[in-house]
Short mmCIF file of C-alpha atoms in Angstrom, two decimals:
data_model
loop_
_atom_site.label_atom_id
_atom_site.label_comp_id
_atom_site.label_asym_id
_atom_site.label_seq_id
_atom_site.Cartn_x
_atom_site.Cartn_y
_atom_site.Cartn_z
CA MET A 23 0.00 0.00 0.00
CA SER A 24 1.20 3.51 -0.73
CA GLY A 25 -0.11 4.98 2.50
CA SER A 26 -2.24 7.60 0.74
CA GLU A 27 -5.47 8.55 2.43
CA THR A 28 -8.81 8.46 0.67
CA HIS A 29 -11.59 10.58 2.12
CA THR A 30 -14.88 8.74 1.98
CA PRO A 31 -17.70 10.96 3.22
CA LYS A 32 -20.54 9.52 5.21
CA ARG A 33 -23.79 9.02 3.36
CA GLY A 34 -27.37 9.57 4.32
CA PRO A 35 -28.74 10.88 7.59
CA ALA A 36 -25.75 9.61 9.54
CA ALA A 37 -23.53 12.29 8.06
CA GLY A 38 -23.07 15.12 10.52
CA PHE A 39 -22.98 18.82 9.83
CA GLU A 40 -19.18 19.04 10.06
CA ASP A 41 -18.68 16.02 7.78
CA THR A 42 -21.05 17.46 5.20
CA VAL A 43 -19.34 20.86 5.19
CA LYS A 44 -15.85 19.32 4.91
CA ASP A 45 -16.96 17.04 2.10
CA PHE A 46 -18.52 19.99 0.28
CA TRP A 47 -15.20 21.82 0.38
CA ARG A 48 -13.26 18.77 -0.82
CA SER A 49 -15.66 18.13 -3.69
CA ARG A 50 -16.59 21.71 -4.56
CA PRO A 51 -18.32 22.34 -7.89
CA VAL A 52 -15.88 23.14 -10.68
CA ARG A 53 -16.63 26.06 -12.98
CA PRO A 54 -16.73 24.61 -16.50
CA ALA A 55 -14.86 26.11 -19.42
CA HIS A 56 -17.79 25.50 -21.79
CA GLY A 57 -21.54 25.82 -21.39
CA ARG A 58 -21.42 28.78 -19.05
CA LYS A 59 -22.93 32.25 -19.43
CA PHE A 60 -20.46 34.33 -17.46
CA ALA A 61 -18.07 32.96 -14.82
CA GLY A 62 -19.71 29.53 -14.71
CA VAL A 63 -20.87 29.60 -11.07
CA ALA A 64 -24.47 28.62 -11.85
CA ALA A 65 -23.34 26.01 -14.37
CA ALA A 66 -20.89 24.55 -11.84
CA ILE A 67 -23.59 24.12 -9.17
CA GLY A 68 -26.07 22.71 -11.67
CA TYR A 69 -23.67 20.15 -13.18
CA ARG A 70 -22.31 19.15 -9.77
CA TYR A 71 -25.67 18.25 -8.30
CA GLY A 72 -27.51 17.17 -11.42
CA ILE A 73 -29.98 20.06 -11.67
CA ASP A 74 -30.71 22.45 -14.50
CA PRO A 75 -28.23 25.39 -14.36
CA THR A 76 -31.07 27.67 -15.50
CA VAL A 77 -32.78 27.07 -12.15
CA VAL A 78 -29.66 28.28 -10.36
CA ARG A 79 -29.42 31.34 -12.60
CA VAL A 80 -33.05 32.28 -11.96
CA ALA A 81 -32.52 31.85 -8.21
CA LEU A 82 -29.48 34.14 -8.28
CA VAL A 83 -31.30 36.78 -10.32
CA ALA A 84 -34.30 36.68 -7.98
CA ALA A 85 -31.95 36.88 -5.00
CA THR A 86 -30.34 39.97 -6.52
CA VAL A 87 -33.66 41.72 -7.12
CA PHE A 88 -35.23 40.83 -3.76
CA GLY A 89 -32.59 41.19 -1.09
CA GLY A 90 -29.45 42.05 -3.05
CA PHE A 91 -27.41 39.01 -1.98
CA GLY A 92 -27.36 37.21 -5.36
CA VAL A 93 -24.38 39.24 -6.62
CA PHE A 94 -22.50 38.61 -3.36
CA VAL A 95 -23.07 34.83 -3.62
CA TYR A 96 -21.95 34.83 -7.26
CA LEU A 97 -18.73 36.67 -6.41
CA LEU A 98 -18.05 34.18 -3.60
CA GLY A 99 -18.47 31.32 -6.06
CA TRP A 100 -16.15 33.02 -8.54
CA LEU A 101 -13.50 33.31 -5.84
CA PHE A 102 -13.73 29.92 -4.13
CA LEU A 103 -14.89 27.51 -6.86
CA PRO A 104 -11.96 26.32 -9.01
CA GLN A 105 -12.10 26.57 -12.76
CA GLU A 106 -11.94 23.49 -14.94
CA GLY A 107 -8.28 22.52 -15.40
CA ASP A 108 -7.11 24.32 -12.24
CA ALA A 109 -6.02 22.51 -9.08
CA VAL A 110 -7.09 25.37 -6.79
CA SER A 111 -9.57 28.24 -6.77
CA THR A 112 -8.83 31.87 -7.58
CA PHE A 113 -8.55 32.79 -3.90
CA GLU A 114 -6.28 29.83 -3.10
CA GLY A 115 -4.06 30.81 -6.01
CA LEU A 116 -3.80 34.30 -4.54
CA ILE A 117 -2.56 33.02 -1.15
CA GLY A 118 -0.10 30.57 -2.70
CA ARG A 119 -1.94 27.27 -2.18
CA GLY A 120 -1.42 26.30 -5.82
CA ARG A 121 -1.64 27.60 -9.34
CA ALA A 122 -4.85 29.00 -10.82
CA SER A 123 -5.49 30.34 -14.30
CA SER A 124 -6.74 33.69 -12.89
CA SER A 125 -4.07 36.26 -12.11
CA PRO A 126 -3.52 37.57 -8.55
CA ALA A 127 -4.57 41.04 -9.68
CA PHE A 128 -7.93 39.69 -10.83
CA ALA A 129 -8.38 37.88 -7.51
CA VAL A 130 -7.76 41.15 -5.66
CA LEU A 131 -10.34 42.86 -7.90
CA LEU A 132 -12.95 40.25 -6.96
CA LEU A 133 -12.17 40.77 -3.27
CA ILE A 134 -12.68 44.52 -3.70
CA LEU A 135 -16.02 43.94 -5.45
CA LEU A 136 -17.16 41.87 -2.48
CA ILE A 137 -17.20 45.00 -0.28
CA PRO A 138 -20.15 46.80 -1.99
CA GLY A 139 -21.87 43.44 -2.47
CA LEU A 140 -21.57 42.73 1.26
CA SER A 141 -22.86 46.18 2.24
CA TRP A 142 -25.82 45.79 -0.13
CA THR A 143 -26.63 42.39 1.35
CA PHE A 144 -26.49 43.48 4.99
CA SER A 145 -28.22 46.83 4.51
CA GLY A 146 -31.66 45.30 4.13
CA GLY A 147 -33.75 45.11 1.03
CA TRP A 148 -37.18 45.02 -0.52
CA LEU A 149 -39.28 43.64 2.30
CA THR A 150 -37.81 44.64 5.67
CA ASP A 151 -34.47 45.64 7.08
CA GLY A 152 -32.12 42.68 7.17
CA SER A 153 -33.92 40.70 4.46
CA GLY A 154 -30.68 40.39 2.49
CA LEU A 155 -28.94 38.70 5.42
CA ILE A 156 -31.89 36.36 5.99
CA GLY A 157 -31.97 35.48 2.29
CA PHE A 158 -28.24 34.78 2.28
CA ALA A 159 -28.70 32.39 5.22
CA LEU A 160 -31.57 30.64 3.45
CA MET A 161 -29.46 30.15 0.32
CA ALA A 162 -26.61 28.71 2.41
CA VAL A 163 -29.04 26.27 4.05
CA ALA A 164 -30.40 25.28 0.63
CA LEU A 165 -26.88 24.58 -0.65
CA TYR A 166 -26.12 22.53 2.47
CA LEU A 167 -29.24 20.41 2.02
CA LEU A 168 -28.50 20.03 -1.69
CA HIS A 169 -25.01 18.67 -0.97
CA ARG A 170 -26.29 16.45 1.82
CA SER A 171 -28.82 14.76 -0.47
CA ARG A 172 -26.95 14.78 -3.79
CA GLY A 173 -23.30 15.20 -2.85
CA GLN A 174 -22.44 11.66 -3.94
CA PHE A 175 -23.19 12.43 -7.59
CA ASN A 176 -20.81 13.93 -10.16
CA ARG A 177 -17.93 14.30 -7.73
CA PRO A 178 -15.20 16.28 -9.54
CA VAL A 179 -11.70 14.87 -10.02
CA MET A 180 -9.20 17.64 -9.33
CA PRO A 181 -5.92 17.72 -11.32
CA THR A 182 -2.88 16.27 -9.52
CA PRO A 183 -0.61 19.10 -8.27
CA ALA A 184 2.67 19.41 -10.12
CA TYR A 185 4.76 19.01 -6.97
CA GLN A 186 3.46 15.44 -6.46
CA THR A 187 4.57 14.45 -9.96
CA ALA A 188 8.01 15.97 -9.36
CA ALA A 189 8.38 14.13 -6.03
CA PHE A 190 7.47 10.84 -7.67
CA SER A 191 10.07 11.41 -10.40
CA MET A 192 12.79 12.12 -7.81
CA SER A 193 11.93 9.00 -5.79
CA THR A 194 12.06 6.74 -8.83
CA ALA A 195 15.31 8.29 -9.99
CA SER A 196 16.99 7.54 -6.62
CA ALA A 197 15.59 3.99 -6.28
CA PRO A 198 18.00 1.01 -6.75
CA ALA A 199 17.85 -0.63 -10.14
CA SER A 200 19.45 -3.50 -11.97
CA THR A 201 20.04 -4.14 -15.62
CA ALA A 202 18.60 -7.27 -17.09
CA ALA A 203 20.35 -9.41 -19.60
CA ASP A 204 18.61 -7.65 -22.50
CA GLY A 205 19.79 -4.23 -21.27
CA SER A 206 16.38 -3.04 -19.92
CA TRP A 207 16.00 -1.35 -16.58
CA ASP A 208 14.47 -3.47 -13.81
CA PRO A 209 13.13 -1.31 -10.94
CA LEU A 210 12.64 -4.36 -8.68
CA ALA A 211 16.10 -5.93 -9.33
CA ALA A 212 14.37 -9.26 -9.86
CA ASP A 213 15.01 -12.08 -12.32
CA PRO A 214 12.65 -11.64 -15.27
CA SER A 215 12.42 -15.41 -15.66
CA ALA A 216 10.78 -15.60 -12.25
CA TRP A 217 7.95 -13.29 -13.26
CA ASP A 218 4.64 -15.15 -13.44
CA LEU A 219 2.13 -13.62 -15.81
CA PRO A 220 -0.71 -16.11 -15.90
CA ASN A 221 -2.98 -13.81 -17.84
CA ALA A 222 -0.57 -13.28 -20.72
CA SER A 223 -1.59 -14.57 -24.12
CA PRO A 224 0.47 -17.41 -25.77
CA SER A 225 1.89 -14.93 -28.25
CA GLY A 226 3.44 -12.94 -25.42
CA GLY A 227 1.16 -9.94 -25.73
CA LEU A 228 -1.66 -8.74 -23.52
CA PRO A 229 -4.83 -10.83 -23.46
CA PRO A 230 -7.70 -9.59 -25.60
CA GLN A 231 -9.97 -7.19 -23.76
CA THR A 232 -13.66 -8.03 -23.61
CA PRO A 233 -15.75 -4.92 -24.24
CA PRO A 234 -18.11 -4.05 -21.40
CA PRO A 235 -21.75 -4.94 -21.92
CA PRO A 236 -23.92 -2.08 -23.09
CA SER A 237 -25.80 -0.31 -20.33
CA PRO A 238 -29.49 -1.10 -20.22
CA PRO A 239 -31.78 1.63 -21.52
CA SER A 240 -32.93 3.93 -18.77
CA SER A 241 -36.54 3.68 -17.83
CA ARG A 242 -38.73 6.64 -18.64
CA ARG A 243 -38.73 8.97 -15.65
CA ARG A 244 -42.08 9.59 -14.10
CA LYS A 245 -43.24 13.13 -14.72
CA SER A 246 -43.19 15.25 -11.58
CA LYS A 247 -46.31 17.14 -10.55
CA ILE A 248 -44.42 19.75 -8.56
CA GLY A 249 -44.69 22.32 -11.37
CA ALA A 250 -48.48 22.15 -11.51
CA ALA A 251 -48.75 22.17 -7.71
CA THR A 252 -46.48 25.23 -7.41
CA PHE A 253 -48.40 27.06 -10.15
CA GLY A 254 -51.66 26.41 -8.29
CA VAL A 255 -50.28 27.65 -4.97
CA ALA A 256 -48.84 30.74 -6.69
CA LEU A 257 -52.25 31.56 -8.17
CA LEU A 258 -53.87 31.19 -4.74
CA VAL A 259 -51.28 33.47 -3.13
CA ALA A 260 -51.63 36.10 -5.85
CA GLY A 261 -55.42 35.96 -5.70
CA ALA A 262 -55.48 36.23 -1.91
CA GLY A 263 -53.10 39.20 -2.04
CA VAL A 264 -55.29 41.04 -4.56
CA VAL A 265 -58.42 40.40 -2.48
CA LEU A 266 -56.73 41.70 0.66
CA ASN A 267 -55.55 44.78 -1.23
CA LEU A 268 -59.07 45.51 -2.41
CA ASP A 269 -60.26 45.01 1.17
CA GLY A 270 -58.07 47.89 2.29
CA GLN A 271 -55.06 46.00 3.64
CA GLY A 272 -52.34 48.48 2.69
CA TRP A 273 -49.40 46.07 3.08
CA PHE A 274 -50.62 43.92 0.19
CA SER A 275 -49.55 46.35 -2.50
CA LEU A 276 -48.83 45.23 -6.04
CA GLN A 277 -45.11 45.05 -5.25
CA HIS A 278 -45.66 42.78 -2.26
CA VAL A 279 -48.12 40.53 -4.08
CA VAL A 280 -45.66 40.02 -6.94
CA GLY A 281 -42.87 39.37 -4.44
CA LEU A 282 -44.89 36.76 -2.53
CA THR A 283 -45.85 35.02 -5.78
CA LEU A 284 -42.26 34.98 -6.96
CA GLY A 285 -41.23 33.53 -3.60
CA VAL A 286 -43.66 30.63 -4.05
CA VAL A 287 -42.35 30.00 -7.57
CA GLY A 288 -38.77 30.11 -6.26
CA ILE A 289 -39.56 27.49 -3.61
CA GLY A 290 -41.10 25.32 -6.31
CA LEU A 291 -37.97 25.65 -8.48
CA VAL A 292 -35.70 24.64 -5.60
CA ALA A 293 -37.94 21.70 -4.68
CA GLY A 294 -38.20 20.68 -8.32
CA SER A 295 -34.41 20.60 -8.67
CA PHE A 296 -34.32 17.67 -6.24
CA VAL A 297 -36.84 15.59 -8.19
CA ARG A 298 -35.92 16.84 -11.67
CA GLY A 299 -39.22 18.60 -12.20
CA GLY A 300 -40.80 22.02 -12.39
CA ARG A 301 -38.68 23.35 -15.26
CA GLY A 302 -41.76 25.02 -16.73
CA LEU A 303 -41.82 27.37 -13.75
CA ILE A 304 -38.83 29.20 -15.22
CA GLY A 305 -41.15 30.78 -17.80
CA LEU A 306 -43.19 32.22 -14.93
CA ALA A 307 -40.28 33.23 -12.68
CA VAL A 308 -38.44 35.35 -15.27
CA PRO A 309 -41.30 37.77 -16.12
CA LEU A 310 -42.28 37.97 -12.44
CA ALA A 311 -38.71 38.93 -11.54
CA ILE A 312 -38.67 41.63 -14.25
CA VAL A 313 -42.04 43.03 -13.14
CA GLY A 314 -40.97 42.96 -9.49
CA MET A 315 -37.75 44.80 -10.24
CA ALA A 316 -39.66 47.47 -12.18
CA LEU A 317 -42.24 47.91 -9.42
CA THR A 318 -39.59 48.34 -6.73
CA THR A 319 -37.44 50.81 -8.65
CA VAL A 320 -39.92 52.99 -10.58
CA PRO A 321 -42.25 55.17 -8.46
CA PHE A 322 -45.51 54.13 -10.13
CA GLU A 323 -47.56 55.67 -7.33
CA ASN A 324 -46.92 59.09 -8.90
CA PHE A 325 -48.35 57.95 -12.27
CA SER A 326 -52.11 57.92 -12.73
CA VAL A 327 -54.61 58.48 -15.49
CA LYS A 328 -56.26 61.36 -13.66
CA GLY A 329 -52.97 63.23 -13.50
CA GLY A 330 -52.85 63.79 -17.21
CA LEU A 331 -49.93 64.42 -19.54
CA GLY A 332 -48.26 67.63 -20.63
CA ASP A 333 -47.02 70.78 -18.97
CA LEU A 334 -48.98 72.67 -16.33
CA LYS A 335 -48.31 76.37 -15.71
CA THR A 336 -50.42 78.57 -13.45
CA THR A 337 -50.26 81.92 -11.60
CA PRO A 338 -53.08 82.23 -9.02
CA TYR A 339 -54.04 85.76 -7.85
CA GLN A 340 -56.31 84.71 -4.98
CA ALA A 341 -55.93 82.02 -2.32
CA SER A 342 -59.16 80.44 -3.53
CA GLU A 343 -57.55 79.84 -6.92
CA VAL A 344 -54.82 77.63 -5.39
CA LEU A 345 -55.77 73.98 -5.82
CA PRO A 346 -55.25 71.52 -2.94
CA GLU A 347 -53.16 69.36 -5.30
CA TYR A 348 -51.50 69.75 -8.69
CA HIS A 349 -50.87 66.41 -10.39
CA ARG A 350 -49.18 65.30 -13.60
CA SER A 351 -48.21 61.82 -14.74
CA ALA A 352 -45.68 63.26 -17.17
CA GLY A 353 -44.81 66.87 -17.85
CA ASP A 354 -43.46 70.00 -16.17
CA ILE A 355 -45.32 71.84 -13.40
CA ASP A 356 -44.66 75.56 -12.90
CA ILE A 357 -46.55 77.47 -10.19
CA ASP A 358 -46.01 81.14 -9.41
CA LEU A 359 -47.38 82.17 -5.99
CA THR A 360 -45.86 85.65 -5.92
CA LYS A 361 -49.13 87.32 -7.03
CA LEU A 362 -51.07 86.17 -3.97
CA PRO A 363 -52.15 88.88 -1.53
CA SER A 364 -50.04 89.02 1.61
CA GLY A 365 -51.43 87.64 4.86
CA THR A 366 -53.41 84.78 3.28
CA PRO A 367 -52.23 81.28 4.28
CA VAL A 368 -51.88 78.77 1.43
CA THR A 369 -51.40 75.00 1.49
CA THR A 370 -50.94 72.88 -1.62
CA LYS A 371 -49.36 69.65 -2.81
CA ILE A 372 -47.57 68.89 -6.09
CA SER A 373 -47.24 65.33 -7.42
CA ASN A 374 -45.34 64.66 -10.63
CA GLY A 375 -44.51 61.27 -12.14
CA ALA A 376 -41.91 62.33 -14.69
CA GLY A 377 -40.93 65.95 -15.23
CA ASN A 378 -39.66 69.07 -13.48
CA SER A 379 -41.60 70.81 -10.69
CA THR A 380 -40.93 74.50 -9.98
CA VAL A 381 -42.63 76.75 -7.40
CA ILE A 382 -41.92 80.47 -6.91
CA VAL A 383 -42.92 81.89 -3.51
CA PRO A 384 -43.13 85.51 -2.30
CA LEU A 385 -39.96 87.09 -0.91
CA GLY A 386 -41.25 87.78 2.60
CA ALA A 387 -43.46 84.72 3.15
CA GLU A 388 -42.79 82.06 5.78
CA VAL A 389 -42.55 78.78 3.83
CA LYS A 390 -42.79 75.27 5.23
CA VAL A 391 -41.50 73.10 2.40
CA THR A 392 -41.18 69.34 1.91
CA CYS A 393 -39.35 68.26 -1.24
CA GLU A 394 -38.80 64.71 -2.48
CA THR A 395 -37.70 63.13 -5.77
CA GLN A 396 -36.58 59.60 -6.64
CA ALA A 397 -34.13 60.66 -9.33
CA GLY A 398 -32.94 64.15 -10.24
CA ASP A 399 -31.80 67.42 -8.66
CA MET A 400 -33.43 69.31 -5.78
CA ASN A 401 -32.96 72.96 -4.86
CA CYS A 402 -35.53 73.94 -2.26
CA LEU A 403 -34.83 77.41 -0.87
CA GLY A 404 -31.09 76.74 -0.80
CA GLN A 405 -31.24 73.10 0.33
CA THR A 406 -29.74 71.08 -2.52
CA ARG A 407 -29.62 67.35 -3.30
CA SER A 408 -28.64 65.43 -6.42
CA GLY A 409 -28.80 61.77 -7.41
CA VAL A 410 -31.13 58.78 -6.98
CA ALA A 411 -33.44 58.02 -4.00
CA LEU A 412 -32.53 61.33 -2.37
CA GLU A 413 -33.02 62.24 1.23
CA LYS A 414 -36.21 64.24 1.76
CA VAL A 415 -35.88 67.99 2.36
CA ASP A 416 -38.23 69.14 5.13
CA PHE A 417 -37.79 72.50 6.90
CA THR A 418 -39.39 75.90 7.51
CA SER A 419 -37.92 79.08 6.05
CA PRO A 420 -38.86 82.18 8.14
CA GLY A 421 -40.54 85.23 6.65
CA SER A 422 -41.26 88.86 7.52
CA THR A 423 -44.73 89.63 6.13
CA GLY A 424 -46.78 87.19 8.20
CA GLN A 425 -47.85 85.23 5.13
CA ARG A 426 -47.56 81.44 5.55
CA ILE A 427 -47.23 78.95 2.68
CA VAL A 428 -47.11 75.16 3.11
CA LEU A 429 -45.71 73.21 0.14
CA GLN A 430 -45.36 69.45 -0.34
CA ILE A 431 -43.67 68.32 -3.56
CA GLU A 432 -43.31 64.66 -4.57
CA ASN A 433 -41.52 63.85 -7.83
CA GLY A 434 -40.87 60.49 -9.42
CA VAL A 435 -38.19 61.37 -11.97
CA GLY A 436 -37.16 64.99 -12.55
CA ASN A 437 -35.87 68.15 -10.90
CA VAL A 438 -37.54 69.97 -8.01
CA GLU A 439 -37.00 73.70 -7.38
CA VAL A 440 -38.52 76.11 -4.83
CA ARG A 441 -37.24 79.69 -4.97
CA ARG A 442 -38.26 83.13 -3.93
CA GLY A 443 -39.16 85.70 -6.56
#
């Protein structure tokens, strides 16, 4: 015996948590050189455990949209899963554990990219604060259960490190040898006539090899019903959410209903990966993920049919002419309040889906102003902001004439300006 050690992981329920984790690291998925879309992380997990890589890709995309941890998980896989043909991963190559095809500079770049991915994951997400961290934990548990149940399949064979080959060559070169009568090298220094080769053919060559019997045709796999069951549950969840929304339950907004439905579909995809079923759910998960991402990033609450389209420009001369609310779905809103008589209090609200909102107030009026925009520039009586998802401006600017004006401006996309004139 050579004395080499072979790690044989425990199988079934008897395998403990520590054994499962260690075996996962020893038999990590290998990122393939072909059949991948980007870095091969999803393809590696799919091929390793015998599931469709598309299911893994959809799960990572959904995790990125709802929670933000999908990008972080992908970067971790890029760092710690070796590429096909490499003996070690990109991170191990960086710390000198072996040679990897990725350069050390690229490994450092991936480590740097982990920092914003980690902050995005731990900062909370779509549902509640901390949802990214909870989602990351759920994905880790899912990967653990996947390896525990299917870790014995498709175990990768890592390339032999170069230093082992060199050590073997040095040991054979220093071993004692003898020269047989025909001038060949005999590593065992034994008499060739004493060798007993009972399986040799009479002609002196190797015996003919019998080809292995053909494998029996695989039986037709029974079609799984998990796709239909998941689709039915998703319809029930979506229908219940819509009914609760119509009943006045404010939490069940369109965004939340889509998110709950997508969560049910995601659970069905994960469950279907274990029984090789539910692939048809991918056609439902992709559009739901796109709709959910649009609903959570675009302020649709500022768009409505009643708001109308086009520019709105008005100059009221009496307080009674000031509307309680000015609304546009798309277009610019310009309101000049400088012609109002002094001493008359005015309160109004401006809602704009897409466009610029500008309000001019009298020089000596006391103005309580609240400005908000999801994307654009704000300049509200000297308080400036610029960018996306800006912090709300809310303060009172003192006046000298005794006139009081209360303004509330909510913009979806566009600039907001309040100035004196």
